[in-house]
Coordinates of C-alpha atoms in Angstrom, one line a residue:
X1 CA -64.2 72.5 -78.9
X2 CA -63.5 69.5 -80.8
X3 CA -60.9 67.5 -80.2
X4 CA -59.2 64.3 -82.0
X5 CA -56.1 62.0 -80.5
X6 CA -53.8 60.0 -82.9
X7 CA -53.2 56.8 -81.1
X8 CA -50.1 54.5 -82.4
X9 CA -49.4 50.9 -82.2
X10 CA -46.3 49.6 -81.1
X11 CA -44.2 46.7 -80.1
X12 CA -43.9 46.2 -76.4
X13 CA -39.5 46.0 -76.3
X14 CA -38.8 43.1 -74.3
X15 CA -41.2 41.1 -76.5
X16 CA -40.0 41.0 -79.9
X17 CA -37.3 38.2 -80.0
X18 CA -35.7 37.3 -83.3
X19 CA -36.4 33.5 -85.0
X20 CA -33.2 32.5 -86.1
X21 CA -34.8 28.9 -87.9
X22 CA -37.5 31.0 -89.8
X23 CA -35.1 34.2 -89.8
X24 CA -39.1 36.6 -88.5
X25 CA -39.9 38.2 -85.1
X26 CA -41.8 36.0 -82.9
X27 CA -44.0 37.0 -80.1
X28 CA -44.7 40.7 -80.9
X29 CA -46.4 41.5 -77.9
X30 CA -48.7 45.0 -79.4
X31 CA -49.5 47.6 -77.5
X32 CA -50.4 51.2 -77.3
X33 CA -47.3 53.8 -78.5
X34 CA -47.1 55.8 -74.6
X35 CA -46.9 59.0 -75.4
X36 CA -49.3 59.1 -77.6
X37 CA -51.3 57.7 -74.3
X38 CA -50.3 60.3 -72.4
X39 CA -51.8 62.5 -75.5
X40 CA -55.1 61.0 -75.3
X41 CA -54.3 61.9 -70.9
X42 CA -54.3 65.7 -71.1
X43 CA -57.3 65.4 -74.3
X44 CA -59.4 63.6 -70.9
X45 CA -58.6 65.1 -68.5
X46 CA -59.2 69.0 -70.3
X47 CA -62.3 68.1 -72.0
X48 CA -63.6 67.4 -68.5
X49 CA -62.6 70.9 -67.7
X50 CA -63.6 72.6 -71.3
X51 CA -66.1 70.9 -72.4
X52 CA -64.4 69.5 -75.8
X53 CA -65.1 65.9 -77.3
X54 CA -62.4 63.5 -78.5
X55 CA -61.5 61.3 -80.9
X56 CA -59.1 58.9 -81.4
X57 CA -57.9 57.6 -84.4
X58 CA -56.0 54.2 -84.4
X59 CA -52.7 53.5 -86.9
X60 CA -52.1 49.9 -86.6
X61 CA -51.1 47.4 -88.3
X62 CA -53.5 44.4 -87.0
X63 CA -56.7 44.0 -85.6
X64 CA -57.2 46.0 -82.3
X65 CA -57.3 43.5 -79.3
X66 CA -59.3 43.0 -76.0
X67 CA -55.9 44.5 -74.5
X68 CA -55.2 47.7 -76.9
X69 CA -59.2 48.3 -76.5
X70 CA -59.9 47.8 -72.3
X71 CA -56.4 50.6 -72.6
X72 CA -59.0 52.8 -74.9
X73 CA -62.3 52.3 -72.2
X74 CA -60.7 54.5 -69.6
X75 CA -60.8 57.5 -71.8
X76 CA -64.8 59.4 -72.6
X77 CA -64.3 59.2 -76.5
X78 CA -66.9 59.9 -79.0
X79 CA -65.6 57.6 -81.8
X80 CA -62.8 55.2 -82.1
X81 CA -61.5 54.1 -85.5
X82 CA -59.6 51.8 -87.1
X83 CA -57.4 53.3 -90.2
X84 CA -54.6 50.5 -90.6
X85 CA -51.2 51.4 -91.3
X86 CA -48.9 51.0 -94.5
X87 CA -45.8 51.3 -92.6
X88 CA -44.8 54.7 -94.2
X89 CA -46.1 58.5 -92.5
X90 CA -46.2 60.3 -95.8
X91 CA -49.1 58.4 -96.6
X92 CA -51.2 58.5 -93.1
X93 CA -50.8 61.1 -93.3
X94 CA -52.0 61.8 -96.4
X95 CA -54.7 59.3 -96.2
X96 CA -56.0 60.5 -92.7
X97 CA -56.3 63.9 -94.6
X98 CA -59.2 63.5 -95.9
X99 CA -60.8 62.3 -93.0
X100 CA -59.6 64.9 -90.4
X101 CA -60.3 67.6 -93.3
X102 CA -63.6 67.0 -93.8
X103 CA -64.7 67.4 -90.0
X104 CA -62.8 69.7 -88.8
X105 CA -61.2 69.6 -85.6
X106 CA -59.8 72.4 -83.6
X107 CA -56.9 70.1 -82.2
X108 CA -55.2 67.2 -83.4
X109 CA -53.0 65.6 -81.2
X110 CA -50.8 63.0 -81.1
X111 CA -47.2 61.5 -79.4
X112 CA -44.0 63.3 -80.6
X113 CA -42.1 59.7 -81.3
X114 CA -42.9 55.8 -81.4
X115 CA -41.0 54.0 -79.1
X116 CA -39.7 50.9 -81.0
X117 CA -39.1 52.1 -84.3
X118 CA -39.1 56.5 -83.2
X119 CA -40.9 57.4 -86.4
X120 CA -42.4 61.6 -85.4
X121 CA -42.7 62.7 -89.1
X122 CA -46.7 62.0 -89.2
X123 CA -47.7 65.0 -86.6
X124 CA -45.7 67.7 -88.2
X125 CA -47.2 66.4 -92.2
X126 CA -50.4 65.8 -91.3
X127 CA -50.6 69.8 -89.7
X128 CA -48.4 70.5 -92.7
X129 CA -51.3 69.3 -95.4
X130 CA -54.6 70.3 -92.9
X131 CA -53.1 73.9 -93.2
X132 CA -52.9 74.1 -89.0
X133 CA -49.7 75.5 -87.2
X134 CA -47.7 72.8 -86.3
X135 CA -45.1 72.8 -83.4
X136 CA -43.6 69.3 -81.9
X137 CA -42.0 68.2 -79.2
X138 CA -44.2 70.1 -76.3
X139 CA -44.4 69.2 -72.8
X140 CA -46.8 71.0 -70.8
X141 CA -50.1 73.5 -72.4
X142 CA -51.4 75.9 -70.5
X143 CA -54.9 77.6 -71.2
X144 CA -55.2 81.3 -72.5
X145 CA -58.5 82.2 -73.6
X146 CA -61.0 79.7 -75.9
X147 CA -59.0 79.8 -78.6
X148 CA -55.7 79.7 -77.9
X149 CA -52.8 77.6 -76.1
X150 CA -49.5 78.5 -74.6
X151 CA -47.1 75.1 -75.5
X152 CA -43.7 75.0 -73.7
X153 CA -41.6 72.7 -75.4
X154 CA -37.3 72.1 -73.7
X155 CA -34.5 73.6 -75.7
X156 CA -30.8 73.1 -75.5
X157 CA -29.2 73.2 -72.2
X158 CA -32.1 72.9 -70.5
X159 CA -33.9 76.2 -72.2
X160 CA -38.0 76.4 -72.0
X161 CA -39.6 78.1 -74.8
X162 CA -42.9 79.7 -74.2
X163 CA -45.5 79.4 -77.7
X164 CA -48.5 81.2 -78.1
X165 CA -50.8 78.4 -80.2
X166 CA -53.7 79.8 -82.1
X167 CA -56.0 76.6 -82.5
X168 CA -56.5 75.5 -84.7
X169 CA -53.8 73.4 -84.5
X170 CA -51.8 70.3 -84.5
X171 CA -48.8 69.3 -81.5
X172 CA -47.2 66.4 -81.3
X173 CA -46.9 65.7 -76.8
X174 CA -43.3 64.7 -74.5
X175 CA -44.5 61.8 -72.6
X176 CA -44.3 64.6 -69.1
X177 CA -47.3 66.2 -70.9
X178 CA -49.6 64.0 -68.1
X179 CA -49.7 61.7 -65.7
X180 CA -51.6 58.0 -66.9
X181 CA -53.9 57.6 -64.6
X182 CA -55.9 54.0 -64.8
X183 CA -58.9 52.2 -62.9
X184 CA -59.6 48.8 -62.2
X185 CA -63.0 49.1 -63.8
X186 CA -63.6 50.8 -67.3
X187 CA -65.6 53.5 -67.1
X188 CA -67.0 54.1 -70.8
X189 CA -67.6 52.4 -73.5
X190 CA -66.9 52.7 -76.9
X191 CA -66.8 50.2 -80.0
X192 CA -63.7 50.6 -82.2
X193 CA -64.4 51.4 -85.6
X194 CA -63.1 50.1 -89.5
X195 CA -62.1 52.6 -91.9
X196 CA -60.6 50.4 -94.9
X197 CA -57.9 51.2 -96.9
X198 CA -58.8 51.3 -100.1
X199 CA -55.2 50.5 -102.7
X200 CA -53.8 53.3 -103.6
X201 CA -52.3 53.9 -107.6
X202 CA -48.6 52.5 -107.1
X203 CA -46.1 55.2 -108.0
X204 CA -43.0 55.1 -109.5
X205 CA -39.8 56.6 -108.4
X206 CA -37.2 57.7 -110.7
X207 CA -34.6 59.3 -110.5
X208 CA -33.6 62.7 -112.9
X209 CA -30.5 62.0 -114.5
X210 CA -28.2 62.8 -117.6
X211 CA -29.4 61.0 -120.8
X212 CA -27.7 58.2 -122.0
X213 CA -25.9 60.5 -125.0
X214 CA -25.4 59.3 -128.9
X215 CA -22.5 59.2 -129.5
X216 CA -21.0 59.0 -133.2
X217 CA -17.4 59.6 -133.0
X218 CA -15.9 60.7 -137.0
X219 CA -12.0 60.4 -135.3
X220 CA -10.1 60.5 -132.5
X221 CA -8.8 64.6 -132.4
X222 CA -4.8 66.1 -131.8
X223 CA -5.0 69.0 -130.5
X224 CA -3.1 69.2 -127.9
X225 CA -4.9 71.7 -125.9
X226 CA -6.9 69.6 -123.6
X227 CA -10.3 72.2 -123.8
X228 CA -10.3 71.8 -127.8
X229 CA -10.2 67.5 -128.1
X230 CA -12.9 68.0 -125.6
X231 CA -15.1 70.8 -127.5
X232 CA -14.0 68.4 -130.3
X233 CA -15.9 65.4 -129.2
X234 CA -19.5 67.3 -127.4
X235 CA -19.4 68.4 -131.2
X236 CA -18.1 71.8 -131.7
X237 CA -16.0 72.6 -133.3
X238 CA -15.5 75.4 -136.4
X239 CA -14.2 71.7 -139.1
X240 CA -17.4 70.3 -140.1
X241 CA -16.4 66.5 -141.7
X242 CA -19.1 64.5 -141.2
X243 CA -17.9 62.4 -138.2
X244 CA -19.2 65.7 -136.3
X245 CA -21.8 66.8 -138.1
X246 CA -23.7 63.7 -137.4
X247 CA -22.8 64.0 -133.3
X248 CA -24.7 68.0 -133.7
X249 CA -27.4 66.1 -135.0
X250 CA -27.4 63.4 -132.2
X251 CA -27.3 66.2 -129.6
X252 CA -30.7 67.1 -127.8
X253 CA -31.5 70.2 -125.5
X254 CA -30.8 67.8 -122.3
X255 CA -27.7 66.8 -123.9
X256 CA -26.7 70.8 -124.8
X257 CA -27.4 71.1 -121.1
X258 CA -26.3 68.6 -119.1
X259 CA -23.2 69.0 -121.8
X260 CA -23.1 73.0 -120.2
X261 CA -23.1 72.2 -116.9
X262 CA -20.1 69.7 -117.4
X263 CA -18.1 71.7 -119.1
X264 CA -18.5 74.9 -116.3
X265 CA -17.6 72.4 -113.8
X266 CA -14.7 71.4 -116.1
X267 CA -13.8 75.3 -116.6
X268 CA -13.9 76.1 -112.4
X269 CA -11.8 72.7 -111.7

């Protein structure tokens, strides 16, 4: 069985200070997200009992320092890969999916949310893109056979719901999933490999709305009925003067669609 644990770099809240002179943060101390470490601890305990291998993906803006590496040396890891984060969970999930799909993991784990910005969308986005069953906010897991897990999740008013999970699956775990246990001396040697991120093509997001119409008004309608005046201005009239003819030629299918939508809305009001 192969397990992948995604750990994310965060900044300790006590170390963040705002520099009013330079208008930027200073003295930020990078560390590993606590919930991700709890997920890694659970995976470590599971691997000892069920002979599973663990790979770690590190999402971090900065280079992995000795403090971060020292925390990971407490766990029996097969591989450890550093991926630069883009700051966008959707982009990170799509990028990681290209690597995970090639490896075919049985179980993908990470913490429920980050402790600095409270981001919690990475694992659901990643799991759905891989076609895995996804469950979030899991606080307890029990093993049921070689390919099934019983995942416990707390709901409202203290109720606990139990899910029968069939592997492969992707789970985001609460800090209560496992108690962290550190020894004073490192037990394992790890080699963190950095995966260079290829810049993706920048896509522009365009807002779809009503196109700007080309209005050529022949004359101002004087009909007493406001609906008739509206129809006359839109170019839908029995009168066939030059102005209305030019208006009708300027109308496209898009203009007609949005005109009809606005007209129906006006009639409902």
